[in-house]
JSON list of C-alpha atoms in Angstrom, two decimals:
[
{"chain": "A", "resi": 240, "resn": "MET", "atom": "CA", "xyz": [6.50, 17.88, 34.61]},
{"chain": "A", "resi": 241, "resn": "LYS", "atom": "CA", "xyz": [5.69, 16.36, 30.92]},
{"chain": "A", "resi": 242, "resn": "LYS", "atom": "CA", "xyz": [5.15, 18.60, 27.60]},
{"chain": "A", "resi": 243, "resn": "TYR", "atom": "CA", "xyz": [3.05, 17.21, 25.11]},
{"chain": "A", "resi": 244, "resn": "VAL", "atom": "CA", "xyz": [3.01, 17.71, 21.56]},
{"chain": "A", "resi": 245, "resn": "TYR", "atom": "CA", "xyz": [-0.14, 16.43, 19.18]},
{"chain": "A", "resi": 246, "resn": "VAL", "atom": "CA", "xyz": [0.99, 15.59, 15.36]},
{"chain": "A", "resi": 247, "resn": "ASN", "atom": "CA", "xyz": [-2.35, 15.50, 13.30]},
{"chain": "A", "resi": 248, "resn": "VAL", "atom": "CA", "xyz": [-2.05, 13.21, 10.13]},
{"chain": "A", "resi": 249, "resn": "HIS", "atom": "CA", "xyz": [-4.56, 12.73, 7.61]},
{"chain": "A", "resi": 250, "resn": "ILE", "atom": "CA", "xyz": [-5.21, 8.97, 6.63]},
{"chain": "A", "resi": 251, "resn": "GLY", "atom": "CA", "xyz": [-6.75, 9.08, 3.19]},
{"chain": "A", "resi": 252, "resn": "LYS", "atom": "CA", "xyz": [-6.34, 7.23, -0.39]},
{"chain": "A", "resi": 253, "resn": "PHE", "atom": "CA", "xyz": [-2.42, 7.52, -0.50]},
{"chain": "A", "resi": 254, "resn": "CYS", "atom": "CA", "xyz": [-1.87, 7.29, 3.70]},
{"chain": "A", "resi": 255, "resn": "GLY", "atom": "CA", "xyz": [-3.11, 4.27, 4.52]},
{"chain": "A", "resi": 256, "resn": "ALA", "atom": "CA", "xyz": [-2.16, 0.75, 5.91]},
{"chain": "A", "resi": 257, "resn": "LYS", "atom": "CA", "xyz": [1.05, 0.66, 3.27]},
{"chain": "A", "resi": 258, "resn": "SER", "atom": "CA", "xyz": [1.97, 4.51, 4.15]},
{"chain": "A", "resi": 259, "resn": "GLU", "atom": "CA", "xyz": [5.02, 4.87, 5.81]},
{"chain": "A", "resi": 260, "resn": "GLU", "atom": "CA", "xyz": [4.02, 8.57, 7.10]},
{"chain": "A", "resi": 261, "resn": "HIS", "atom": "CA", "xyz": [3.58, 7.82, 10.98]},
{"chain": "A", "resi": 262, "resn": "ARG", "atom": "CA", "xyz": [7.00, 6.16, 10.79]},
{"chain": "A", "resi": 263, "resn": "ASN", "atom": "CA", "xyz": [8.90, 8.91, 9.33]},
{"chain": "A", "resi": 264, "resn": "ILE", "atom": "CA", "xyz": [6.70, 11.48, 11.88]},
{"chain": "A", "resi": 265, "resn": "ILE", "atom": "CA", "xyz": [7.89, 9.27, 14.81]},
{"chain": "A", "resi": 266, "resn": "ASP", "atom": "CA", "xyz": [11.48, 8.96, 14.00]},
{"chain": "A", "resi": 267, "resn": "ALA", "atom": "CA", "xyz": [11.51, 12.73, 13.97]},
{"chain": "A", "resi": 268, "resn": "TYR", "atom": "CA", "xyz": [10.39, 13.35, 17.09]},
{"chain": "A", "resi": 269, "resn": "ALA", "atom": "CA", "xyz": [12.49, 10.51, 18.45]},
{"chain": "A", "resi": 270, "resn": "ALA", "atom": "CA", "xyz": [15.64, 12.04, 17.13]},
{"chain": "A", "resi": 271, "resn": "LYS", "atom": "CA", "xyz": [14.32, 15.46, 18.90]},
{"chain": "A", "resi": 272, "resn": "GLY", "atom": "CA", "xyz": [14.24, 13.71, 22.06]},
{"chain": "A", "resi": 273, "resn": "TYR", "atom": "CA", "xyz": [10.60, 13.05, 22.30]},
{"chain": "A", "resi": 274, "resn": "ARG", "atom": "CA", "xyz": [8.68, 9.75, 22.71]},
{"chain": "A", "resi": 275, "resn": "TYR", "atom": "CA", "xyz": [5.66, 8.41, 21.33]},
{"chain": "A", "resi": 276, "resn": "VAL", "atom": "CA", "xyz": [2.93, 7.62, 23.20]},
{"chain": "A", "resi": 277, "resn": "GLY", "atom": "CA", "xyz": [0.24, 7.04, 21.46]},
{"chain": "A", "resi": 278, "resn": "TYR", "atom": "CA", "xyz": [-2.27, 8.24, 18.89]},
{"chain": "A", "resi": 279, "resn": "ILE", "atom": "CA", "xyz": [-5.96, 9.56, 19.23]},
{"chain": "A", "resi": 280, "resn": "PRO", "atom": "CA", "xyz": [-8.46, 9.38, 16.66]},
{"chain": "A", "resi": 281, "resn": "THR", "atom": "CA", "xyz": [-10.07, 13.21, 15.55]},
{"chain": "A", "resi": 282, "resn": "ASN", "atom": "CA", "xyz": [-11.98, 12.08, 12.39]},
{"chain": "A", "resi": 283, "resn": "ILE", "atom": "CA", "xyz": [-14.15, 9.02, 12.15]},
{"chain": "A", "resi": 284, "resn": "SER", "atom": "CA", "xyz": [-16.48, 8.37, 9.62]},
{"chain": "A", "resi": 285, "resn": "ASP", "atom": "CA", "xyz": [-19.96, 6.70, 9.67]},
{"chain": "A", "resi": 286, "resn": "TYR", "atom": "CA", "xyz": [-18.53, 3.55, 9.13]},
{"chain": "A", "resi": 287, "resn": "GLY", "atom": "CA", "xyz": [-15.98, 3.30, 11.43]},
{"chain": "A", "resi": 288, "resn": "LYS", "atom": "CA", "xyz": [-12.64, 4.09, 9.69]},
{"chain": "A", "resi": 289, "resn": "ILE", "atom": "CA", "xyz": [-10.35, 6.45, 11.28]},
{"chain": "A", "resi": 290, "resn": "LYS", "atom": "CA", "xyz": [-9.81, 9.08, 9.18]},
{"chain": "A", "resi": 291, "resn": "ASP", "atom": "CA", "xyz": [-7.56, 11.67, 10.75]},
{"chain": "A", "resi": 292, "resn": "MET", "atom": "CA", "xyz": [-5.49, 11.05, 14.23]},
{"chain": "A", "resi": 293, "resn": "ASP", "atom": "CA", "xyz": [-2.35, 12.75, 16.42]},
{"chain": "A", "resi": 294, "resn": "LEU", "atom": "CA", "xyz": [0.49, 11.28, 17.53]},
{"chain": "A", "resi": 295, "resn": "VAL", "atom": "CA", "xyz": [0.95, 11.90, 20.89]},
{"chain": "A", "resi": 296, "resn": "PHE", "atom": "CA", "xyz": [4.60, 12.40, 22.14]},
{"chain": "A", "resi": 297, "resn": "GLU", "atom": "CA", "xyz": [5.73, 13.67, 25.34]},
{"chain": "A", "resi": 298, "resn": "THR", "atom": "CA", "xyz": [9.27, 15.02, 26.73]},
{"chain": "A", "resi": 299, "resn": "ASP", "atom": "CA", "xyz": [10.40, 16.09, 30.02]},
{"chain": "A", "resi": 300, "resn": "LEU", "atom": "CA", "xyz": [10.46, 19.84, 30.89]}
]
């Protein structure tokens, strides 16, 4: 059985293509024994830009 954790990341003016916030989150969860499995856009602008997303991690129970 797997356990999933979802971490919301806001992508704004200061967190975008040059941001490393997502890397820090992935590294922190990897250190806790979680595996990064993907992301889910949770808020998209009218022009198709992702504004918020959930990073998805899993671990064995």
